[in-house]
Tab-separated table of C-alpha atoms in Angstrom:
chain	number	residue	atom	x	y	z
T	124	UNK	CA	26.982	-80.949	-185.348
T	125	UNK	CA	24.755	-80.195	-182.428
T	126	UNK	CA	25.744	-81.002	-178.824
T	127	UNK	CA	29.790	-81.249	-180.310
T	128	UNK	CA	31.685	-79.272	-177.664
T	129	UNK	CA	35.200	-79.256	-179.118
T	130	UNK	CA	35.520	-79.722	-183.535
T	131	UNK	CA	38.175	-81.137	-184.839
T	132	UNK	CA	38.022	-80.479	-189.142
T	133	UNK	CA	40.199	-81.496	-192.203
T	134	UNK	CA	43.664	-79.349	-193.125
T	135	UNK	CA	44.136	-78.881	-196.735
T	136	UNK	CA	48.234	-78.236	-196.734
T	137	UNK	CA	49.724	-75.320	-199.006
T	138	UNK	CA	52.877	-74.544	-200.761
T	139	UNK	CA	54.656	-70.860	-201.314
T	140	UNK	CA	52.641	-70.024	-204.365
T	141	UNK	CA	49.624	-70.936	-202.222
T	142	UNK	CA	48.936	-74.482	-204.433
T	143	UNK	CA	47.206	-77.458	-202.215
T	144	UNK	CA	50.086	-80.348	-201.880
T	145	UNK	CA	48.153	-81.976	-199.441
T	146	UNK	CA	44.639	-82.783	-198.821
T	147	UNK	CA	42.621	-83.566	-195.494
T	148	UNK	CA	46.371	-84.086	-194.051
T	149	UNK	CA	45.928	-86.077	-190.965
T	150	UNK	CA	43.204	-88.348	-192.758
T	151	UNK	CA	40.069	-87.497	-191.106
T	152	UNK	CA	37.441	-90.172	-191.596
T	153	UNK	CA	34.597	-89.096	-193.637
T	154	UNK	CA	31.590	-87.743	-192.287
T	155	UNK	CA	31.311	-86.699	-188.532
T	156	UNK	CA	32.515	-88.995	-186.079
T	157	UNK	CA	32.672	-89.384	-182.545
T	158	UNK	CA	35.388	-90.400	-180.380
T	159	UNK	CA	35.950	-92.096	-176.636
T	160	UNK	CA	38.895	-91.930	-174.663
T	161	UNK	CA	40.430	-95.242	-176.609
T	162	UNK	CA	39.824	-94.461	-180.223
T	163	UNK	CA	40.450	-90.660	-179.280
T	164	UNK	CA	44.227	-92.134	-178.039
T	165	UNK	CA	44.670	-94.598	-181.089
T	166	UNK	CA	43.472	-92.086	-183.923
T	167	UNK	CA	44.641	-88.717	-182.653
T	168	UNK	CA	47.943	-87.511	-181.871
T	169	UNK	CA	47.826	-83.648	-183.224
T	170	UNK	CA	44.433	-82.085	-183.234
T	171	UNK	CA	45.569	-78.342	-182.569
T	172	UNK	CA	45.975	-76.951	-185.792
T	173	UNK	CA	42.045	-76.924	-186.502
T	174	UNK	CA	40.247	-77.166	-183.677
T	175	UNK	CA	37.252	-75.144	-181.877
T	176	UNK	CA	35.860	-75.963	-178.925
T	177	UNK	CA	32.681	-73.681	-176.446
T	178	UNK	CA	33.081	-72.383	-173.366
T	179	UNK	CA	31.919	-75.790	-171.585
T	180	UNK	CA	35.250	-77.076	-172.670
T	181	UNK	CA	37.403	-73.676	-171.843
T	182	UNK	CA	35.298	-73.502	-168.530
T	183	UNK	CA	36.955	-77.412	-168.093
T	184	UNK	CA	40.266	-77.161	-169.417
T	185	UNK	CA	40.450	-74.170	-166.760
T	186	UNK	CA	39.305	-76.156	-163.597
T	187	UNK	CA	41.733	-79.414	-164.745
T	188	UNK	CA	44.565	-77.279	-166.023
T	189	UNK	CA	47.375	-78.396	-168.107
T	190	UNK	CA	50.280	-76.971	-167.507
T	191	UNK	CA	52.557	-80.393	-167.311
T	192	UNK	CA	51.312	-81.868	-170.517
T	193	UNK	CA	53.376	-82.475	-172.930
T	194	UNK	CA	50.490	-81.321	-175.824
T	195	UNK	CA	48.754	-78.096	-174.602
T	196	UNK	CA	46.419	-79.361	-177.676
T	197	UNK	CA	46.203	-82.909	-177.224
T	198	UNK	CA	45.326	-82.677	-173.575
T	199	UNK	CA	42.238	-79.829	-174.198
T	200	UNK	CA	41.514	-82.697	-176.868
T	201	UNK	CA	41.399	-85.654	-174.031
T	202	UNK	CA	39.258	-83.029	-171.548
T	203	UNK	CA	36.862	-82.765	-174.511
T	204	UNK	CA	36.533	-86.375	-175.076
T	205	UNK	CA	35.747	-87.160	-171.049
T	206	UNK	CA	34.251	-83.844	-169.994
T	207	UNK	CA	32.327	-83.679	-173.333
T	208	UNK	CA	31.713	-84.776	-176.784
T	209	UNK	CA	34.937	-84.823	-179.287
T	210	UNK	CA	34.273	-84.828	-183.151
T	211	UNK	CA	36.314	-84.749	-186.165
T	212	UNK	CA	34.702	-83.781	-189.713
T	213	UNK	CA	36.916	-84.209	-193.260
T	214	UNK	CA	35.709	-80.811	-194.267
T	215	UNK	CA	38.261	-78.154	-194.465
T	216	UNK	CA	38.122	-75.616	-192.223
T	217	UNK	CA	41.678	-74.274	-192.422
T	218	UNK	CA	44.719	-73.918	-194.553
T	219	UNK	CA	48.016	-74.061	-193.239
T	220	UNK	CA	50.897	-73.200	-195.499
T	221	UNK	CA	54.189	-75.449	-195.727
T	222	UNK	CA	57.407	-73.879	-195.067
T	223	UNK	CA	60.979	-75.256	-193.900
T	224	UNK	CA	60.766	-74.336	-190.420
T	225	UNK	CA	57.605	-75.666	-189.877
T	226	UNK	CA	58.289	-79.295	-188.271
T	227	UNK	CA	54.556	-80.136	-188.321
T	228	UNK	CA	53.412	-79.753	-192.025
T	229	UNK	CA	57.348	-81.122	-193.227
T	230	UNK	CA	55.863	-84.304	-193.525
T	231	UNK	CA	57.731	-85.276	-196.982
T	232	UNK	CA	60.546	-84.832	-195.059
T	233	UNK	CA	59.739	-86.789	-191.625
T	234	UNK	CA	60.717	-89.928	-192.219
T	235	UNK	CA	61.385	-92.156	-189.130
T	236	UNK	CA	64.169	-95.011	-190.150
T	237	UNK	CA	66.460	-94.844	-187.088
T	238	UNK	CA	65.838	-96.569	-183.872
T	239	UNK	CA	66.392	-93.400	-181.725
T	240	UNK	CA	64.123	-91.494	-183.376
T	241	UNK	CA	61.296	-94.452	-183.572
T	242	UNK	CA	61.859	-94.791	-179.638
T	243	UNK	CA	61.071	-90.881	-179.195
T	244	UNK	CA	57.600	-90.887	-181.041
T	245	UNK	CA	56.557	-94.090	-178.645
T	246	UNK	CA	58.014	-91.734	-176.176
T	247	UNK	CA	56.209	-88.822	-176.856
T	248	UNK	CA	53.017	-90.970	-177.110
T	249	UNK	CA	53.851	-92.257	-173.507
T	250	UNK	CA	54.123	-89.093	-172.135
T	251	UNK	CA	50.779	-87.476	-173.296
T	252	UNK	CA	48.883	-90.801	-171.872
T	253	UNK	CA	51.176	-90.805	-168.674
T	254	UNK	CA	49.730	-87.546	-168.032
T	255	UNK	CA	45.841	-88.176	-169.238
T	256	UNK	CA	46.125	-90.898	-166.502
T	257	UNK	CA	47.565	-88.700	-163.673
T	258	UNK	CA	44.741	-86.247	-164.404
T	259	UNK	CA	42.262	-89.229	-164.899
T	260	UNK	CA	43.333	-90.202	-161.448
T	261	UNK	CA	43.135	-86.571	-159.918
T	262	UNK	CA	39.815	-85.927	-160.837
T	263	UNK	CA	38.128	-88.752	-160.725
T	264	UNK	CA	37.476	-89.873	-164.066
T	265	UNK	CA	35.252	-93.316	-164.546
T	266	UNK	CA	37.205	-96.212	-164.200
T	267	UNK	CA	36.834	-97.602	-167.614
T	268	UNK	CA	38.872	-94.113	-168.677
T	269	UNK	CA	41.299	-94.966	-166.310
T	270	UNK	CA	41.926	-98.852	-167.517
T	271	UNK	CA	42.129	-98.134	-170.783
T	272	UNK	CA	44.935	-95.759	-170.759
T	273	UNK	CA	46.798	-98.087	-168.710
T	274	UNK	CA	46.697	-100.274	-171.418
T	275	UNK	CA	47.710	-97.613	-173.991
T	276	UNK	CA	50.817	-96.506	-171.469
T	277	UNK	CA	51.567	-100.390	-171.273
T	278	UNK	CA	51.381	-101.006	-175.277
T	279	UNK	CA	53.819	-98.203	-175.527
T	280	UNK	CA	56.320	-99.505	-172.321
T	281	UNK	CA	56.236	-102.677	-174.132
T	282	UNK	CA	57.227	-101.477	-177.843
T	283	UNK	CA	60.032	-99.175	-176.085
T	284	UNK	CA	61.623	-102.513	-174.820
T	285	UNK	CA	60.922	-104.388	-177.253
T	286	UNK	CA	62.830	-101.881	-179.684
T	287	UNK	CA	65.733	-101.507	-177.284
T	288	UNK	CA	65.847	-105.731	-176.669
T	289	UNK	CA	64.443	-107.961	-179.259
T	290	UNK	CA	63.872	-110.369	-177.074
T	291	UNK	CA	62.167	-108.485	-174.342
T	292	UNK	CA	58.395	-109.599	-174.484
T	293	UNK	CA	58.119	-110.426	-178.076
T	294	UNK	CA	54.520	-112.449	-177.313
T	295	UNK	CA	53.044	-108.782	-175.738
T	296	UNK	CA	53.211	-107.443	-179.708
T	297	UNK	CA	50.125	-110.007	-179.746
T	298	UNK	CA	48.610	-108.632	-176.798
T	299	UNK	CA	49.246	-105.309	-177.550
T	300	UNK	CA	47.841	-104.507	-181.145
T	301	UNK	CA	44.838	-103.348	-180.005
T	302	UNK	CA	46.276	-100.350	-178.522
T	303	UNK	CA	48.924	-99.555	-181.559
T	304	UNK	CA	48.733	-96.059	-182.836
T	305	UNK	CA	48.479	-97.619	-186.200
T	306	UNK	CA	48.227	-101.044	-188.065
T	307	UNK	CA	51.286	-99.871	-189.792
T	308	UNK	CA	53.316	-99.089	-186.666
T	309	UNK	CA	52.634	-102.629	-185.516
T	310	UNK	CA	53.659	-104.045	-188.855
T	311	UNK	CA	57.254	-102.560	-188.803
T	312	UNK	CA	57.404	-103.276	-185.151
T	313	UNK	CA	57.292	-107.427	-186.328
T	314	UNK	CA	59.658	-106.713	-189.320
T	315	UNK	CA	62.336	-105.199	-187.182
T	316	UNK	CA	62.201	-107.763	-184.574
T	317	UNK	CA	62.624	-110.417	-187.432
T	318	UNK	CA	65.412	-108.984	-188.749
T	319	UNK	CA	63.059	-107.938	-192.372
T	320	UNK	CA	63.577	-104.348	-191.822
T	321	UNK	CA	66.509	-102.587	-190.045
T	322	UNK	CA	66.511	-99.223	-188.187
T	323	UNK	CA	70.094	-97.131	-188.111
T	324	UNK	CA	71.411	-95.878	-185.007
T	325	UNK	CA	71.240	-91.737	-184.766
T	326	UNK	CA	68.771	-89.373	-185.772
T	327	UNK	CA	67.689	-89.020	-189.295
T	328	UNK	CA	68.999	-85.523	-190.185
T	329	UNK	CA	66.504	-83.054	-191.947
């Protein structure tokens, strides 16, 4: 754990009565690993609930600023990952109890079957690496930062249109699958443009 600037640990999930209904919740691998800009964009997309990061970070995150992200968390997150070293670790540092107004831990209850609501997540996704590259760009990040999230920000372009228009650049799903959040995302991406799954119009009501 030496040299880590920002920490990002394993969430054990718990109900009223204070029993664990989820464990490591946003799947940490095991061990310690260490991310780059591309698998820090792939693999994480919520990393404020357990994070701690030194003053190198704070020191950065206070030069840069971050006022127009979209993620306060997910943006001292990419800072860490450029400006230092990012690690997560499945040990569990924090609990965080479950409760009906709490969006983020509802996970039994976010499911994601509507078109509408598929094309905000890509959405949301698009705007947190729209803005890592407009910061990449204002301070000079290396270039190899800077071409990799404009392949992340064109994965996500592409799977917006591609949702909205079938047959809007079906052969860039090929192209693309390297910079999918998940294997899983591209897989229902395919079955919905082959007419084996179908997304409802509207928002999936909670």
């Amino acid at each position: 754990k030496n040299n880590i600037n920002l920490l990002y640990s394993a969430i054990n999930v718990l109900d009223n009565e204070g029993n664990i209904i989820s464990r490591n919740l946003h799947n940490l691998p095991r061990g310690l690993k260490l991310y780059d800009v591309g698998k820090y964009c792939k693999k994480i997309n919520y990393c404020g609930m357990s994070m701690a990061f030194d003053s190198k970070i704070r020191d950065e995150v206070v030069k840069i600023g971050f006022l127009n992200a979209p993620s306060h968390d997910w943006a001292i997150g990419l800072i860490s990952v450029i400006k230092g070293r990012f690690a997560s670790i499945d040990e569990v540092y924090t609990l965080r109890r479950m409760h009906d107004k709490n969006e983020k831990l509802n996970f039994q209850k976010a499911k994601r079957n509507s078109i509408d609501e598929r094309i905000e997540v890509i959405e949301t996704y698009l705007k947190c690496y729209d803005y890592a590259y407009s910061v990449a760009i204002e301070n000079d990040f290396p270039s190899e930062t800077i071409s990799v999230l404009e392949k992340y920000i064109k994965c996500c372009k592409d799977r917006i249109k591609l949702i909205k228009n079938k047959s809007a650049l079906i052969v860039n799903m090929i192209w693309n699958i390297k910079y999918y959040q998940s294997f899983v995302a591209y897989i229902c991406d395919i079955m919905y443009v082959f007419d084996l799954f179908r997304f409802r119009r509207g928002k999936h009501e909670r």
